[in-house]
């Protein structure tokens, strides 16, 4: 981390599709009662082609990858906004790019589907 500079890519990782079973397990584990994540008919009635992946699942993946690539216990701030739905068959590319290296390391985060459509964006601050 001592040689890191603005413009460096901390990680760019493709995640395979989560699948419906994982969405159901995440809903159960996080006690998320929203049926849009597990009930096909409910999701379709809401105007979607199928159930939606939970946004916090993407946030959790960012946290995991930041810990893996920057080191355990270095995350000070993790702020993620969701910009488009993710479906069970969508693979995602998560990327963290360094924007500033000073007292903390600041990164911009993006999550994109394989077609390039952005599904989330955000920022992270890491301890040096």
JSON list of C-alpha atoms in Angstrom, two decimals:
[
{"chain": "A", "resi": 1, "resn": "UNK", "atom": "CA", "xyz": [0.00, 0.00, 0.00]},
{"chain": "A", "resi": 2, "resn": "UNK", "atom": "CA", "xyz": [2.97, 2.35, 0.49]},
{"chain": "A", "resi": 3, "resn": "UNK", "atom": "CA", "xyz": [3.62, 2.56, -3.27]},
{"chain": "A", "resi": 4, "resn": "UNK", "atom": "CA", "xyz": [-0.02, 3.15, -4.19]},
{"chain": "A", "resi": 5, "resn": "UNK", "atom": "CA", "xyz": [-0.90, 6.29, -6.14]},
{"chain": "A", "resi": 6, "resn": "UNK", "atom": "CA", "xyz": [-3.95, 7.98, -7.64]},
{"chain": "A", "resi": 7, "resn": "UNK", "atom": "CA", "xyz": [-5.09, 6.12, -10.75]},
{"chain": "A", "resi": 8, "resn": "UNK", "atom": "CA", "xyz": [-4.02, 2.67, -9.51]},
{"chain": "A", "resi": 9, "resn": "UNK", "atom": "CA", "xyz": [-6.66, -0.04, -9.70]},
{"chain": "A", "resi": 10, "resn": "UNK", "atom": "CA", "xyz": [-6.84, -1.81, -6.36]},
{"chain": "A", "resi": 11, "resn": "UNK", "atom": "CA", "xyz": [-8.99, -4.54, -7.89]},
{"chain": "A", "resi": 12, "resn": "UNK", "atom": "CA", "xyz": [-11.20, -5.31, -10.88]},
{"chain": "A", "resi": 13, "resn": "UNK", "atom": "CA", "xyz": [-12.92, -8.62, -10.33]},
{"chain": "A", "resi": 14, "resn": "UNK", "atom": "CA", "xyz": [-15.70, -10.44, -12.17]},
{"chain": "A", "resi": 15, "resn": "UNK", "atom": "CA", "xyz": [-18.17, -12.12, -9.83]},
{"chain": "A", "resi": 16, "resn": "UNK", "atom": "CA", "xyz": [-20.30, -14.96, -11.16]},
{"chain": "A", "resi": 17, "resn": "UNK", "atom": "CA", "xyz": [-24.08, -14.69, -10.98]},
{"chain": "A", "resi": 18, "resn": "UNK", "atom": "CA", "xyz": [-25.40, -15.06, -7.43]},
{"chain": "A", "resi": 19, "resn": "UNK", "atom": "CA", "xyz": [-28.32, -17.32, -8.40]},
{"chain": "A", "resi": 20, "resn": "UNK", "atom": "CA", "xyz": [-31.70, -17.57, -6.71]},
{"chain": "A", "resi": 21, "resn": "UNK", "atom": "CA", "xyz": [-30.63, -19.91, -3.90]},
{"chain": "A", "resi": 22, "resn": "UNK", "atom": "CA", "xyz": [-27.99, -17.43, -2.75]},
{"chain": "A", "resi": 23, "resn": "UNK", "atom": "CA", "xyz": [-30.50, -14.56, -2.88]},
{"chain": "A", "resi": 24, "resn": "UNK", "atom": "CA", "xyz": [-32.87, -16.59, -0.70]},
{"chain": "A", "resi": 25, "resn": "UNK", "atom": "CA", "xyz": [-30.05, -17.42, 1.74]},
{"chain": "A", "resi": 26, "resn": "UNK", "atom": "CA", "xyz": [-28.98, -13.76, 1.89]},
{"chain": "A", "resi": 27, "resn": "UNK", "atom": "CA", "xyz": [-32.59, -12.70, 2.57]},
{"chain": "A", "resi": 28, "resn": "UNK", "atom": "CA", "xyz": [-32.83, -15.22, 5.37]},
{"chain": "A", "resi": 29, "resn": "UNK", "atom": "CA", "xyz": [-29.43, -14.37, 6.84]},
{"chain": "A", "resi": 30, "resn": "UNK", "atom": "CA", "xyz": [-30.08, -10.63, 6.82]},
{"chain": "A", "resi": 31, "resn": "UNK", "atom": "CA", "xyz": [-33.72, -11.06, 7.89]},
{"chain": "A", "resi": 32, "resn": "UNK", "atom": "CA", "xyz": [-34.83, -9.13, 4.80]},
{"chain": "A", "resi": 33, "resn": "UNK", "atom": "CA", "xyz": [-38.57, -9.82, 4.46]},
{"chain": "A", "resi": 34, "resn": "UNK", "atom": "CA", "xyz": [-38.97, -8.09, 1.08]},
{"chain": "A", "resi": 35, "resn": "UNK", "atom": "CA", "xyz": [-40.55, -10.68, -1.26]},
{"chain": "A", "resi": 36, "resn": "UNK", "atom": "CA", "xyz": [-39.08, -8.96, -4.32]},
{"chain": "A", "resi": 37, "resn": "UNK", "atom": "CA", "xyz": [-35.89, -10.97, -3.65]},
{"chain": "A", "resi": 38, "resn": "UNK", "atom": "CA", "xyz": [-37.48, -14.42, -3.48]},
{"chain": "A", "resi": 39, "resn": "UNK", "atom": "CA", "xyz": [-41.02, -14.35, -4.96]},
{"chain": "A", "resi": 40, "resn": "UNK", "atom": "CA", "xyz": [-41.06, -14.43, -8.77]},
{"chain": "A", "resi": 41, "resn": "UNK", "atom": "CA", "xyz": [-44.74, -13.45, -9.04]},
{"chain": "A", "resi": 42, "resn": "UNK", "atom": "CA", "xyz": [-44.24, -10.52, -6.67]},
{"chain": "A", "resi": 43, "resn": "UNK", "atom": "CA", "xyz": [-41.20, -9.28, -8.63]},
{"chain": "A", "resi": 44, "resn": "UNK", "atom": "CA", "xyz": [-43.09, -9.55, -11.94]},
{"chain": "A", "resi": 45, "resn": "UNK", "atom": "CA", "xyz": [-46.08, -7.69, -10.48]},
{"chain": "A", "resi": 46, "resn": "UNK", "atom": "CA", "xyz": [-43.63, -4.92, -9.49]},
{"chain": "A", "resi": 47, "resn": "UNK", "atom": "CA", "xyz": [-42.50, -4.67, -13.14]},
{"chain": "A", "resi": 48, "resn": "UNK", "atom": "CA", "xyz": [-39.31, -6.72, -13.09]},
{"chain": "A", "resi": 49, "resn": "UNK", "atom": "CA", "xyz": [-38.58, -9.81, -15.22]},
{"chain": "A", "resi": 50, "resn": "UNK", "atom": "CA", "xyz": [-37.57, -11.84, -12.15]},
{"chain": "A", "resi": 51, "resn": "UNK", "atom": "CA", "xyz": [-36.47, -11.44, -8.52]},
{"chain": "A", "resi": 52, "resn": "UNK", "atom": "CA", "xyz": [-33.82, -8.85, -7.64]},
{"chain": "A", "resi": 53, "resn": "UNK", "atom": "CA", "xyz": [-30.50, -9.30, -5.92]},
{"chain": "A", "resi": 54, "resn": "UNK", "atom": "CA", "xyz": [-30.25, -7.35, -2.68]},
{"chain": "A", "resi": 55, "resn": "UNK", "atom": "CA", "xyz": [-28.16, -4.20, -2.89]},
{"chain": "A", "resi": 56, "resn": "UNK", "atom": "CA", "xyz": [-26.36, -5.00, 0.35]},
{"chain": "A", "resi": 57, "resn": "UNK", "atom": "CA", "xyz": [-25.05, -8.17, -1.32]},
{"chain": "A", "resi": 58, "resn": "UNK", "atom": "CA", "xyz": [-23.01, -5.96, -3.66]},
{"chain": "A", "resi": 59, "resn": "UNK", "atom": "CA", "xyz": [-21.85, -3.84, -0.70]},
{"chain": "A", "resi": 60, "resn": "UNK", "atom": "CA", "xyz": [-20.76, -7.00, 1.12]},
{"chain": "A", "resi": 61, "resn": "UNK", "atom": "CA", "xyz": [-18.75, -8.08, -1.93]},
{"chain": "A", "resi": 62, "resn": "UNK", "atom": "CA", "xyz": [-17.03, -4.67, -2.06]},
{"chain": "A", "resi": 63, "resn": "UNK", "atom": "CA", "xyz": [-16.15, -5.00, 1.64]},
{"chain": "A", "resi": 64, "resn": "UNK", "atom": "CA", "xyz": [-14.76, -8.51, 1.11]},
{"chain": "A", "resi": 65, "resn": "UNK", "atom": "CA", "xyz": [-12.66, -7.45, -1.88]},
{"chain": "A", "resi": 66, "resn": "UNK", "atom": "CA", "xyz": [-11.34, -4.33, -0.13]},
{"chain": "A", "resi": 67, "resn": "UNK", "atom": "CA", "xyz": [-10.25, -6.48, 2.81]},
{"chain": "A", "resi": 68, "resn": "UNK", "atom": "CA", "xyz": [-8.61, -9.02, 0.49]},
{"chain": "A", "resi": 69, "resn": "UNK", "atom": "CA", "xyz": [-6.73, -6.45, -1.59]},
{"chain": "A", "resi": 70, "resn": "UNK", "atom": "CA", "xyz": [-5.93, -3.75, 0.98]},
{"chain": "A", "resi": 71, "resn": "UNK", "atom": "CA", "xyz": [-5.63, -5.83, 4.13]},
{"chain": "A", "resi": 72, "resn": "UNK", "atom": "CA", "xyz": [-7.88, -6.72, 7.03]},
{"chain": "A", "resi": 73, "resn": "UNK", "atom": "CA", "xyz": [-9.15, -3.91, 9.22]},
{"chain": "A", "resi": 74, "resn": "UNK", "atom": "CA", "xyz": [-8.28, -1.08, 6.83]},
{"chain": "A", "resi": 75, "resn": "UNK", "atom": "CA", "xyz": [-11.79, 0.00, 5.78]},
{"chain": "A", "resi": 76, "resn": "UNK", "atom": "CA", "xyz": [-12.75, 3.29, 7.43]},
{"chain": "A", "resi": 77, "resn": "UNK", "atom": "CA", "xyz": [-15.65, 4.28, 5.17]},
{"chain": "A", "resi": 78, "resn": "UNK", "atom": "CA", "xyz": [-17.66, 2.27, 2.65]},
{"chain": "A", "resi": 79, "resn": "UNK", "atom": "CA", "xyz": [-20.48, 4.14, 0.91]},
{"chain": "A", "resi": 80, "resn": "UNK", "atom": "CA", "xyz": [-22.33, 2.43, -1.96]},
{"chain": "A", "resi": 81, "resn": "UNK", "atom": "CA", "xyz": [-25.32, 3.66, -3.99]},
{"chain": "A", "resi": 82, "resn": "UNK", "atom": "CA", "xyz": [-27.39, 1.36, -6.20]},
{"chain": "A", "resi": 83, "resn": "UNK", "atom": "CA", "xyz": [-28.08, 2.63, -9.70]},
{"chain": "A", "resi": 84, "resn": "UNK", "atom": "CA", "xyz": [-29.79, -0.32, -11.45]},
{"chain": "A", "resi": 85, "resn": "UNK", "atom": "CA", "xyz": [-31.26, -3.70, -10.53]},
{"chain": "A", "resi": 86, "resn": "UNK", "atom": "CA", "xyz": [-29.19, -6.88, -10.49]},
{"chain": "A", "resi": 87, "resn": "UNK", "atom": "CA", "xyz": [-30.91, -10.17, -11.36]},
{"chain": "A", "resi": 88, "resn": "UNK", "atom": "CA", "xyz": [-29.92, -13.71, -10.30]},
{"chain": "A", "resi": 89, "resn": "UNK", "atom": "CA", "xyz": [-28.24, -14.49, -13.65]},
{"chain": "A", "resi": 90, "resn": "UNK", "atom": "CA", "xyz": [-26.18, -11.27, -13.80]},
{"chain": "A", "resi": 91, "resn": "UNK", "atom": "CA", "xyz": [-22.42, -11.52, -13.45]},
{"chain": "A", "resi": 92, "resn": "UNK", "atom": "CA", "xyz": [-20.87, -8.32, -12.10]},
{"chain": "A", "resi": 93, "resn": "UNK", "atom": "CA", "xyz": [-17.51, -6.62, -12.46]},
{"chain": "A", "resi": 94, "resn": "UNK", "atom": "CA", "xyz": [-16.53, -4.82, -9.26]},
{"chain": "A", "resi": 95, "resn": "UNK", "atom": "CA", "xyz": [-13.73, -2.27, -9.44]},
{"chain": "A", "resi": 96, "resn": "UNK", "atom": "CA", "xyz": [-11.93, -0.06, -6.94]},
{"chain": "A", "resi": 97, "resn": "UNK", "atom": "CA", "xyz": [-9.70, 2.70, -8.30]},
{"chain": "A", "resi": 98, "resn": "UNK", "atom": "CA", "xyz": [-7.51, 4.84, -6.08]},
{"chain": "A", "resi": 99, "resn": "UNK", "atom": "CA", "xyz": [-8.32, 8.56, -6.32]},
{"chain": "A", "resi": 100, "resn": "UNK", "atom": "CA", "xyz": [-6.17, 9.96, -3.51]},
{"chain": "A", "resi": 101, "resn": "UNK", "atom": "CA", "xyz": [-3.35, 8.82, -1.28]},
{"chain": "A", "resi": 102, "resn": "UNK", "atom": "CA", "xyz": [-2.75, 10.92, 1.81]},
{"chain": "A", "resi": 103, "resn": "UNK", "atom": "CA", "xyz": [-3.57, 10.31, 5.45]},
{"chain": "A", "resi": 104, "resn": "UNK", "atom": "CA", "xyz": [-6.14, 7.87, 4.07]},
{"chain": "A", "resi": 105, "resn": "UNK", "atom": "CA", "xyz": [-6.45, 6.10, 0.74]},
{"chain": "A", "resi": 106, "resn": "UNK", "atom": "CA", "xyz": [-9.62, 7.09, -1.12]},
{"chain": "A", "resi": 107, "resn": "UNK", "atom": "CA", "xyz": [-11.12, 4.90, -3.82]},
{"chain": "A", "resi": 108, "resn": "UNK", "atom": "CA", "xyz": [-14.00, 5.19, -6.24]},
{"chain": "A", "resi": 109, "resn": "UNK", "atom": "CA", "xyz": [-16.06, 2.00, -6.56]},
{"chain": "A", "resi": 110, "resn": "UNK", "atom": "CA", "xyz": [-18.09, 0.76, -9.52]},
{"chain": "A", "resi": 111, "resn": "UNK", "atom": "CA", "xyz": [-20.17, -2.34, -10.17]},
{"chain": "A", "resi": 112, "resn": "UNK", "atom": "CA", "xyz": [-21.13, -3.11, -13.76]},
{"chain": "A", "resi": 113, "resn": "UNK", "atom": "CA", "xyz": [-22.94, -5.87, -15.58]},
{"chain": "A", "resi": 114, "resn": "UNK", "atom": "CA", "xyz": [-20.99, -7.55, -18.36]},
{"chain": "A", "resi": 115, "resn": "UNK", "atom": "CA", "xyz": [-22.80, -5.38, -20.93]},
{"chain": "A", "resi": 116, "resn": "UNK", "atom": "CA", "xyz": [-21.28, -2.33, -19.20]},
{"chain": "A", "resi": 117, "resn": "UNK", "atom": "CA", "xyz": [-24.46, -1.20, -17.46]},
{"chain": "A", "resi": 118, "resn": "UNK", "atom": "CA", "xyz": [-23.63, 0.25, -14.05]},
{"chain": "A", "resi": 119, "resn": "UNK", "atom": "CA", "xyz": [-25.49, -1.23, -11.08]},
{"chain": "A", "resi": 120, "resn": "UNK", "atom": "CA", "xyz": [-23.71, 0.51, -8.20]},
{"chain": "A", "resi": 121, "resn": "UNK", "atom": "CA", "xyz": [-21.16, 3.20, -7.48]},
{"chain": "A", "resi": 122, "resn": "UNK", "atom": "CA", "xyz": [-19.56, 4.52, -4.37]},
{"chain": "A", "resi": 123, "resn": "UNK", "atom": "CA", "xyz": [-16.47, 5.42, -2.42]},
{"chain": "A", "resi": 124, "resn": "UNK", "atom": "CA", "xyz": [-14.21, 3.87, 0.16]},
{"chain": "A", "resi": 125, "resn": "UNK", "atom": "CA", "xyz": [-11.64, 5.25, 2.57]},
{"chain": "A", "resi": 126, "resn": "UNK", "atom": "CA", "xyz": [-8.88, 2.97, 3.75]},
{"chain": "A", "resi": 127, "resn": "UNK", "atom": "CA", "xyz": [-6.36, 3.35, 6.53]},
{"chain": "A", "resi": 128, "resn": "UNK", "atom": "CA", "xyz": [-2.82, 3.77, 5.23]}
]
